[in-house]
Coordinates of C-alpha atoms in Angstrom, one line a residue:
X1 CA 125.4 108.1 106.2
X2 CA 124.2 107.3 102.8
X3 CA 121.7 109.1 100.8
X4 CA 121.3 111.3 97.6
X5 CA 122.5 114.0 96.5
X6 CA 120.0 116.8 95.6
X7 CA 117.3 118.1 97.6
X8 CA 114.8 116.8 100.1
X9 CA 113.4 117.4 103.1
X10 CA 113.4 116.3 106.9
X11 CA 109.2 116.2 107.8
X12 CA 107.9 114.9 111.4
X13 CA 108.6 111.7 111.3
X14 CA 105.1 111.0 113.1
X15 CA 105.8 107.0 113.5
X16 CA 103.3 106.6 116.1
X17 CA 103.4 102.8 115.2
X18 CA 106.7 101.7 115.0
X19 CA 106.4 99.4 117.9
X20 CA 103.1 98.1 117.2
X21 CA 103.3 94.3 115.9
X22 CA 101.3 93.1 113.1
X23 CA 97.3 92.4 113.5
X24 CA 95.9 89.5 111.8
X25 CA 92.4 91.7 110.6
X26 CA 89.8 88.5 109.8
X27 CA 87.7 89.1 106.3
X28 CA 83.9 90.6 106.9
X29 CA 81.2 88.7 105.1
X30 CA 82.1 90.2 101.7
X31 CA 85.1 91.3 99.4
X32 CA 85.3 93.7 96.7
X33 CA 88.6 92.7 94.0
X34 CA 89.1 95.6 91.9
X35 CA 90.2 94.5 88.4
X36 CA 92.5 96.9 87.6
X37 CA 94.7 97.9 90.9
X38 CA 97.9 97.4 89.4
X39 CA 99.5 99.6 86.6
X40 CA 99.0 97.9 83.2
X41 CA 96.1 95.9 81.8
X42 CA 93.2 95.4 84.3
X43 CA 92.8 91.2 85.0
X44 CA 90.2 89.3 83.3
X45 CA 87.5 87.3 85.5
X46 CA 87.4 84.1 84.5
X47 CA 84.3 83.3 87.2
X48 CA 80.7 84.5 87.0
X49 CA 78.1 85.0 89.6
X50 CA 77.2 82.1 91.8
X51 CA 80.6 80.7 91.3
X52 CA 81.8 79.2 94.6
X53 CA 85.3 80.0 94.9
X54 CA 87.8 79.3 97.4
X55 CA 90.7 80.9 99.3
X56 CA 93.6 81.6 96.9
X57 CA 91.6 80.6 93.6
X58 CA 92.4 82.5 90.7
X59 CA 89.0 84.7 89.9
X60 CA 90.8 86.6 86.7
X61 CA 93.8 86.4 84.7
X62 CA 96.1 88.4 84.1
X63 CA 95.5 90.4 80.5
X64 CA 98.7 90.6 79.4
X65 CA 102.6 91.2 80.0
X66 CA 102.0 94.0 82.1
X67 CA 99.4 92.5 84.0
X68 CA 98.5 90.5 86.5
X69 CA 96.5 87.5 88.1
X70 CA 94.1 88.3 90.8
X71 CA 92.9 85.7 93.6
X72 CA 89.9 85.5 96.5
X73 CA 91.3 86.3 99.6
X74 CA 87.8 84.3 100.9
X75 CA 85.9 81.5 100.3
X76 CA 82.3 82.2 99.2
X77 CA 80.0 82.5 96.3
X78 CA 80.8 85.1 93.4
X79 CA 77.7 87.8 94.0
X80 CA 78.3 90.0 90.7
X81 CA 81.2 91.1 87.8
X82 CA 79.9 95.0 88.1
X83 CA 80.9 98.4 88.7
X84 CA 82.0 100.1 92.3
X85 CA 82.6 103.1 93.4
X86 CA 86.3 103.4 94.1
X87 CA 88.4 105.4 96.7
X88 CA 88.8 108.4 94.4
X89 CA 84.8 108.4 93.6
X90 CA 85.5 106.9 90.3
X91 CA 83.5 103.8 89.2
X92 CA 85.2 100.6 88.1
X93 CA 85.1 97.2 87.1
X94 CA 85.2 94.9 90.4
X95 CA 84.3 91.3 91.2
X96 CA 82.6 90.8 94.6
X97 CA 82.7 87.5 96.8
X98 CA 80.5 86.7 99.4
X99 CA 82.2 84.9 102.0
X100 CA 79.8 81.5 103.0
X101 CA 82.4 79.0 104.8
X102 CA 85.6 79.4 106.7
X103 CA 89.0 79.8 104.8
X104 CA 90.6 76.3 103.8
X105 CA 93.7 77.5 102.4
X106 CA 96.6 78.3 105.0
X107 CA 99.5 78.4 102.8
X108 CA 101.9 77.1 105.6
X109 CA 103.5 73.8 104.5
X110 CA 106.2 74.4 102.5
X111 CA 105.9 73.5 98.8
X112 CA 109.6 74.2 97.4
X113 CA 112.2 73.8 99.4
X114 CA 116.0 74.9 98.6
X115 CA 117.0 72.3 96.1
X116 CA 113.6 72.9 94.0
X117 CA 114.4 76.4 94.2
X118 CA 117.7 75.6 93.6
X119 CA 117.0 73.7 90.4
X120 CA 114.3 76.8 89.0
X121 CA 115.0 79.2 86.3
X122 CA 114.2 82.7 86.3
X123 CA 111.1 82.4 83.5
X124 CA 110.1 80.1 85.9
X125 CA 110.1 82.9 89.7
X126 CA 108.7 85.5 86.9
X127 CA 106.2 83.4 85.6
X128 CA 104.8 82.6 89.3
X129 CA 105.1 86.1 90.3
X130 CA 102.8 86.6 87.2
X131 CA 100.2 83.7 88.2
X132 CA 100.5 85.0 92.0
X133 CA 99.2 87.7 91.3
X134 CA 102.6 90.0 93.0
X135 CA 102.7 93.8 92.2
X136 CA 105.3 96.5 93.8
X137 CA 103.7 97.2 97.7
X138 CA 105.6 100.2 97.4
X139 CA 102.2 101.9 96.4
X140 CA 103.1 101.6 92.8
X141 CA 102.1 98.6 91.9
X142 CA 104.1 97.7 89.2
X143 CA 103.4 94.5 88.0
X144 CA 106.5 92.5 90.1
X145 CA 107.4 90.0 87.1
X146 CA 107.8 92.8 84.4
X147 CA 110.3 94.5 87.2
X148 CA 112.2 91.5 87.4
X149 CA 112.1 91.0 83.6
X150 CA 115.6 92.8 82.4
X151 CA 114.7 95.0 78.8
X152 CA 116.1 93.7 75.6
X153 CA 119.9 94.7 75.5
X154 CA 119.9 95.3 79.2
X155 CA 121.5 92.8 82.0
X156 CA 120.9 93.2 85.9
X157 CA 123.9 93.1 87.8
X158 CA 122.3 94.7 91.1
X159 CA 119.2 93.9 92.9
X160 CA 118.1 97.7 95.1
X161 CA 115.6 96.6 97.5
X162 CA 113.5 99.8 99.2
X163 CA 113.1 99.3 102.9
X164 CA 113.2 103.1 103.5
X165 CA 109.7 103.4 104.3
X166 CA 110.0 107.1 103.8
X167 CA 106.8 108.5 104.6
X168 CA 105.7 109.9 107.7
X169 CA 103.7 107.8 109.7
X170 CA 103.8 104.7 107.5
X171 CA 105.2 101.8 110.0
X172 CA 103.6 98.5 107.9
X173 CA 107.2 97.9 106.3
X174 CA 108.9 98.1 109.2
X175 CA 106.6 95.8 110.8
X176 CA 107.1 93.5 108.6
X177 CA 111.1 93.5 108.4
X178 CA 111.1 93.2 112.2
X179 CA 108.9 90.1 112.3
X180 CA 109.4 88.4 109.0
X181 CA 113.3 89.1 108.1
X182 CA 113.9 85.6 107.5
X183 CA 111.6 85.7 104.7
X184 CA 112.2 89.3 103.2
X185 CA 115.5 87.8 102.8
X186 CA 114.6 84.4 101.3
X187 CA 112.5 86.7 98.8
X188 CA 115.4 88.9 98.2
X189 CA 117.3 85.6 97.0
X190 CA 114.4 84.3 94.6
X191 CA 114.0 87.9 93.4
X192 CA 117.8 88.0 92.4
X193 CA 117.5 84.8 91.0
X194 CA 114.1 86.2 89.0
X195 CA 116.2 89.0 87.4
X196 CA 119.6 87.7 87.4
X197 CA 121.3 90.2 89.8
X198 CA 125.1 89.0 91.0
X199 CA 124.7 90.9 94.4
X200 CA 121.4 92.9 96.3
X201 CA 121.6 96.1 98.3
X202 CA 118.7 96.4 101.4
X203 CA 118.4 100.4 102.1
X204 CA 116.5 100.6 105.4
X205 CA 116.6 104.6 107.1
X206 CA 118.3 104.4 110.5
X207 CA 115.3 105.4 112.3
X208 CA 114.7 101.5 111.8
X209 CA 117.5 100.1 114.2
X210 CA 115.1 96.8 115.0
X211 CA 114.8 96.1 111.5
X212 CA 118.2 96.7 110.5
X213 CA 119.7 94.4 113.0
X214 CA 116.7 91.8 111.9
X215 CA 117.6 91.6 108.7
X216 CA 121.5 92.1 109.1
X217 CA 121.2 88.9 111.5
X218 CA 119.7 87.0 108.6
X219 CA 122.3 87.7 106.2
X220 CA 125.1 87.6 108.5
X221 CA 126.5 85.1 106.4
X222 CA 126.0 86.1 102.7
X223 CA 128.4 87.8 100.7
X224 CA 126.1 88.9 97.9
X225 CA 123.2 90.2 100.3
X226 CA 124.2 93.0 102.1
X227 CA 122.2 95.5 104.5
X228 CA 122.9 99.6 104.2
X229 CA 122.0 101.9 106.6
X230 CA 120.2 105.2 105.2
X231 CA 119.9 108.7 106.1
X232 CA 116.1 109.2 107.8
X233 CA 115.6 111.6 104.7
X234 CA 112.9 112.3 102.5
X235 CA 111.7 111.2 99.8
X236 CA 115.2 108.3 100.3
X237 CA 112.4 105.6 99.0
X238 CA 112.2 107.2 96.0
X239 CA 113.3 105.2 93.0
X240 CA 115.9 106.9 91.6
X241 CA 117.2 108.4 95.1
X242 CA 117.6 105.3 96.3
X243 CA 119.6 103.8 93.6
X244 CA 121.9 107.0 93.8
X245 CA 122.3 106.4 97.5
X246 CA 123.2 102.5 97.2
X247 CA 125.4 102.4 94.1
X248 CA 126.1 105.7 93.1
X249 CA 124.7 105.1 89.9
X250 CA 122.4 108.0 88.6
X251 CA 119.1 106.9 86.2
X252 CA 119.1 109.2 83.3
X253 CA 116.2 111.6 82.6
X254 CA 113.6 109.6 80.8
X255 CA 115.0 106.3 81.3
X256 CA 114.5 103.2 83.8
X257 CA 116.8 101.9 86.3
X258 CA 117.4 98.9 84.0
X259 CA 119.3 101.2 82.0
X260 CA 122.3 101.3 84.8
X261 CA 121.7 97.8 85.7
X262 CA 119.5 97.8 88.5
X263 CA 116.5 96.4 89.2
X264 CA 114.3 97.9 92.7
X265 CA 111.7 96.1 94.5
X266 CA 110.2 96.7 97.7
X267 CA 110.6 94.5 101.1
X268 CA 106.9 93.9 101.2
X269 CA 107.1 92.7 97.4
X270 CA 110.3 90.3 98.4
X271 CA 108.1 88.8 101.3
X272 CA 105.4 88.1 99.1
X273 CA 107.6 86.3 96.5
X274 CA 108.8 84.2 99.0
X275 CA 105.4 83.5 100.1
X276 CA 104.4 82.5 96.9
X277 CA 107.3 80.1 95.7
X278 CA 107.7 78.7 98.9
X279 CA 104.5 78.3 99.7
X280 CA 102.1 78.7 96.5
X281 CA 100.6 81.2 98.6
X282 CA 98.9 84.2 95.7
X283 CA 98.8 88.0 96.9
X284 CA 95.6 88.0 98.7
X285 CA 96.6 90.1 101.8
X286 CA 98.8 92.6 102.6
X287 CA 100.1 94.8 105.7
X288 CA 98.8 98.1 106.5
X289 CA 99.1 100.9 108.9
X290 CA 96.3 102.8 110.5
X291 CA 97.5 105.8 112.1
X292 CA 97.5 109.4 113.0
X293 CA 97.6 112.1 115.7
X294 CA 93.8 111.4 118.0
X295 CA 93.4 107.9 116.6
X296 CA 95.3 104.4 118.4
X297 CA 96.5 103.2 115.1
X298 CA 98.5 99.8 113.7
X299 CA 99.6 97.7 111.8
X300 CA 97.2 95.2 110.3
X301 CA 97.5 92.2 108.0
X302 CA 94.5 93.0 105.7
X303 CA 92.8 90.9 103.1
X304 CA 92.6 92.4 99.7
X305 CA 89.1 93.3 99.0
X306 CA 87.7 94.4 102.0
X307 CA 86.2 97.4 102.8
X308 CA 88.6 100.9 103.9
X309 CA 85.5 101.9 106.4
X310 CA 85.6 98.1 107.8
X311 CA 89.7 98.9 108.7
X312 CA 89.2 101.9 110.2
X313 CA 86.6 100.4 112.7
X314 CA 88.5 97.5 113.4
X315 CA 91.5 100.3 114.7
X316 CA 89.6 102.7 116.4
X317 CA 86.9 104.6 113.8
X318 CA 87.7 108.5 112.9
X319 CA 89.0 110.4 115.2
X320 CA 86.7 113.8 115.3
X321 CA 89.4 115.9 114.6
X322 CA 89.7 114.4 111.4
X323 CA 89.6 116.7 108.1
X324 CA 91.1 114.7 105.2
X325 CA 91.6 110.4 104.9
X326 CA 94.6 109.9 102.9
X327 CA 95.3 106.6 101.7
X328 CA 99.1 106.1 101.3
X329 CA 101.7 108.2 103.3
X330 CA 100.8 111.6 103.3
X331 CA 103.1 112.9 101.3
X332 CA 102.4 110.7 98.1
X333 CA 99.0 109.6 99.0
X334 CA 95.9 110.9 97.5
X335 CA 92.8 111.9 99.7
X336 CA 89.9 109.5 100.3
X337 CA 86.8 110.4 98.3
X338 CA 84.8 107.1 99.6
X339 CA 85.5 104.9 102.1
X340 CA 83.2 102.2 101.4
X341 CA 85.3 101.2 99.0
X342 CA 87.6 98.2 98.6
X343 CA 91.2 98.3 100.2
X344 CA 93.7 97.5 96.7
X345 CA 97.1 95.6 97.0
X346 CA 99.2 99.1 96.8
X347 CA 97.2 100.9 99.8
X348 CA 99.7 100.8 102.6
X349 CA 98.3 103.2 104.8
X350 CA 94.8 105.1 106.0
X351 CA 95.9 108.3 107.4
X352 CA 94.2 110.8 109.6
X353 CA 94.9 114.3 108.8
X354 CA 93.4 116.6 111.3
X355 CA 91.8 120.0 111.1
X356 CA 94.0 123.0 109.5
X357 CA 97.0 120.8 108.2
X358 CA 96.9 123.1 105.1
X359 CA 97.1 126.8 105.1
X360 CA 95.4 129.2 102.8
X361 CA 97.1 129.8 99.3
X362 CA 98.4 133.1 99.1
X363 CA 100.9 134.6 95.7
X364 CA 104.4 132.7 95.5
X365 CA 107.0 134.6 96.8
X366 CA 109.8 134.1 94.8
X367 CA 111.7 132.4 98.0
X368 CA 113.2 129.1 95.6
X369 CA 112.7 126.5 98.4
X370 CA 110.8 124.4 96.2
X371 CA 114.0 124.3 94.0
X372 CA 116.1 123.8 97.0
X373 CA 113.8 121.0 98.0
X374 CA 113.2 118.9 94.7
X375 CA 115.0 115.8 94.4
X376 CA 115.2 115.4 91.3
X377 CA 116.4 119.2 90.1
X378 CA 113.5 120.6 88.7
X379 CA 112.3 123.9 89.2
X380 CA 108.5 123.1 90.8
X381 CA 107.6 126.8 91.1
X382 CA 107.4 127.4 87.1
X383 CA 106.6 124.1 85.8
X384 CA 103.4 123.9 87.9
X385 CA 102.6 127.3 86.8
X386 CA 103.4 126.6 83.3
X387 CA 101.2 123.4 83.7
X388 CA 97.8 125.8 85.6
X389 CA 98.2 128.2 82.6
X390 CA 98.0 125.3 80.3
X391 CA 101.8 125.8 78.3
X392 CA 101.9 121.6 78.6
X393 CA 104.7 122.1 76.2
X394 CA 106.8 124.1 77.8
X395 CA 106.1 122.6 81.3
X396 CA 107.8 119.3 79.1
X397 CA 110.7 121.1 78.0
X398 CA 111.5 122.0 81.3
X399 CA 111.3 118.5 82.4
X400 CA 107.9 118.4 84.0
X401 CA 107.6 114.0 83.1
X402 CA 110.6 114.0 85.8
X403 CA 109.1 115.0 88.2
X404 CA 108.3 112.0 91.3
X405 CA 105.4 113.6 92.8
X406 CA 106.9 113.5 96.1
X407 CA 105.5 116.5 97.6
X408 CA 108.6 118.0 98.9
X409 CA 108.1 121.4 96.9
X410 CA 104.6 122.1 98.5
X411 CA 105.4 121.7 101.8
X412 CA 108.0 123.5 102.2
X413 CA 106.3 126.3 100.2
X414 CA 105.5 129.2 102.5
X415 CA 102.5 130.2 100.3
X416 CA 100.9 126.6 100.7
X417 CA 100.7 126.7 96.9
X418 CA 99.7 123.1 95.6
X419 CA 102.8 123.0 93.5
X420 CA 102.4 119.0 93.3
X421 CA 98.5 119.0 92.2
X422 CA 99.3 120.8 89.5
X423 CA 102.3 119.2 88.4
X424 CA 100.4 115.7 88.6
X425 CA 97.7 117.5 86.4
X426 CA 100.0 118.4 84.0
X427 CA 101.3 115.0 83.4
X428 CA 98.0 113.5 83.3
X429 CA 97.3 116.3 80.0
X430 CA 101.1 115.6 78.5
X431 CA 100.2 111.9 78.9
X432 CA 96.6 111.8 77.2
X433 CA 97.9 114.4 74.1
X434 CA 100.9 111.8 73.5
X435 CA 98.0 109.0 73.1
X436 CA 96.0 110.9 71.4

């Protein structure tokens, strides 16, 4: 069974939704677009208040090359350009609709078909990726036209797309591989055609045996499309993990996968390419899961914009065993401050964590899981102290930017230290002194 080499770790799988088929969520009365929910520079409105927009218009730009267009997943009247409160508690610029008619737009006649697409060059898939507004759905949300855009000096020659779906309790990939393969794999073409890969590799865990034979039966027939089975291993959706497991290539520290010619994209991000070339359809929804141990859960086709609070009543409210709302898996995910706040395009999940999921912190215990665990070879017990104590530089030396943030060093830590916290806070100071 395929997977990478070094580290990782086998959590509770906790896939409460797997069977659960996607729920068409209708919009509430309002939307909130955050401007900058993508990595890069935030959009740029290009509508005011009392605007009337409708479904799939373009209500800011994208402001610049790593940026990206943003579109109304509603029809209504443009209420404000202001400041929100945002998941983490932090304000930001947002523009917020007010939904007054029903939604016009459908996207379901088909406005390429295969000799238009046939006939289209990759500047032309990039540049509607751009316009549509695509980021990565892996939770990144790197701007999807910038991904498919090979560096100067570089060439793609393979296409890695991530349909690991690593996290525990995350199901909205798979959900969307077993009803939509057709499409993941139409959008697996255009993105290979966007970047110029020869051949693409689909890496899908084996605890996916639906999906898998989905999207096998779709490319039955394809020589340069093929569909790998993956060790149910995390974190196997990492980047670099699984470009090791598919090709046996390894990224080098500091670089991007572009420098062993691959680009990576996630199954979510293929579907929505093929949703917007086929169909001029922009990213204005997305599939989530709802889940956790005292709660029903699914998996919900979400416009972008609405409310997290206005989700988790539509599956059920919070359960009262509930301690901590992570949005994300909850491994990678970061814990809800707000949830009045607007769902983004790289929120996959809403998680319930229930009471005592975290132990106290007690003095490290010089055991070395974490360095048994790490993925990526580091040593997580001193760079995280290195980076507490403030020795930023030495917590670089020792290779502290490598790190993935994937969690696997704190939980298998039997002091519950928060190895990853301070890791991620120790990039966030090495980051701002390099600007500075």
């Amino acid at each position: 069974m395929l997977t990478f080499r070094k580290g990782g770790i086998h959590p509770p799988q906790n896939k409460f939704t797997e069977s659960r088929p996607i729920e068409v969520l209708e919009a509430p009365g309002s939307v909130t677009l955050l401007l900058g929910q993508h990595i890069g520079a935030p959009s740029v409105p290009v509508v005011k208040a009392g605007d009337a927009v409708s479904r799939g218009q373009m209500v800011a730009k994208a402001g610049g090359f790593v940026s990206v267009a943003l579109h109304s997943p509603v029809s209504g009247v443009v209420k404000g350009v202001r400041q929100v409160r945002t998941a983490d508690g932090m304000m930001a610029d947002a523009i917020i609709i007010e939904r007054t008619s029903d939604d016009a737009a459908t996207y379901t006649e088909l406005l390429r078909d295969d000799e238009q697409v046939e006939a289209m060059s990759a500047e032309e898939i990039r540049g509607i990726a751009r316009e549509a507004g695509l980021v990565g759905l892996g939770g990144a949300c790197f701007p999807t036209h910038v991904k498919l855009t090979p560096p100067e000096g570089t060439a793609f020659d393979t296409l890695v797309v991530n349909g690991a779906e690593c996290e525990p309790y995350l199901t909205c990939d798979d959900a969307l591989m077993r009803s939509c393969a057709s499409g993941v794999i139409d959008g697996v073409r255009l993105a290979m055609k966007g970047c110029g890969a020869r051949r693409a590799v689909i890496g899908v865990e084996d605890n996916k045996p639906e999906a898998i034979a989905q999207l096998e039966r779709e490319c039955a027939t394809m020589t340069d499309v093929v569909v790998e089975r993956l060790m149910t291993k995390y974190p196997q959706g990492g980047e670099k993990q699984l470009i090791e497991a598919l090709t046996g290539r390894r990224v080098p520290s500091g670089q991007l996968p572009a420098s062993v010619g691959v680009a990576v994209v996630n199954v979510a991000t293929a579907f929505s390419l093929h949703e917007a070339v086929r169909f001029g359809k922009p990213l204005i929804e997305r599939v989530v899961t709802v889940s956790g141990l005292d709660v029903p859960g699914g998996n919900y086709r979400v416009p972008i914009g609405v409310a997290i609070d206005y989700l988790i009543e539509a599956a059920g409210g919070v359960p009262a065993s509930t301690e901590k709302i992570i949005l994300g898996g909850p491994m990678m995910g970061r814990a809800a401050e707000n949830i009045d706040a607007p769902l983004t395009k790289g929120m996959s999940g809403v998680v319930f964590m229930e009471q005592g999921h975290r132990p106290e912190v007690t003095p490290c215990v010089r055991c070395a899981r974490c360095v048994d665990a790490c993925p990526m070879g580091l040593e997580p017990y001193l760079i995280s102290t290195l980076a507490r104590v403030g020795d930023f530089e030495r917590a670089a030396e020792r290779g502290i930017s490598d790190c993935i943030e994937c969690g696997s060093c704190a939980y298998v830590c039997p002091s519950a230290r928060p190895l990853t916290d301070y890791i991620r806070y120790g990039k966030v100071i090495i980051r701002r002194n390099k600007k500075k």
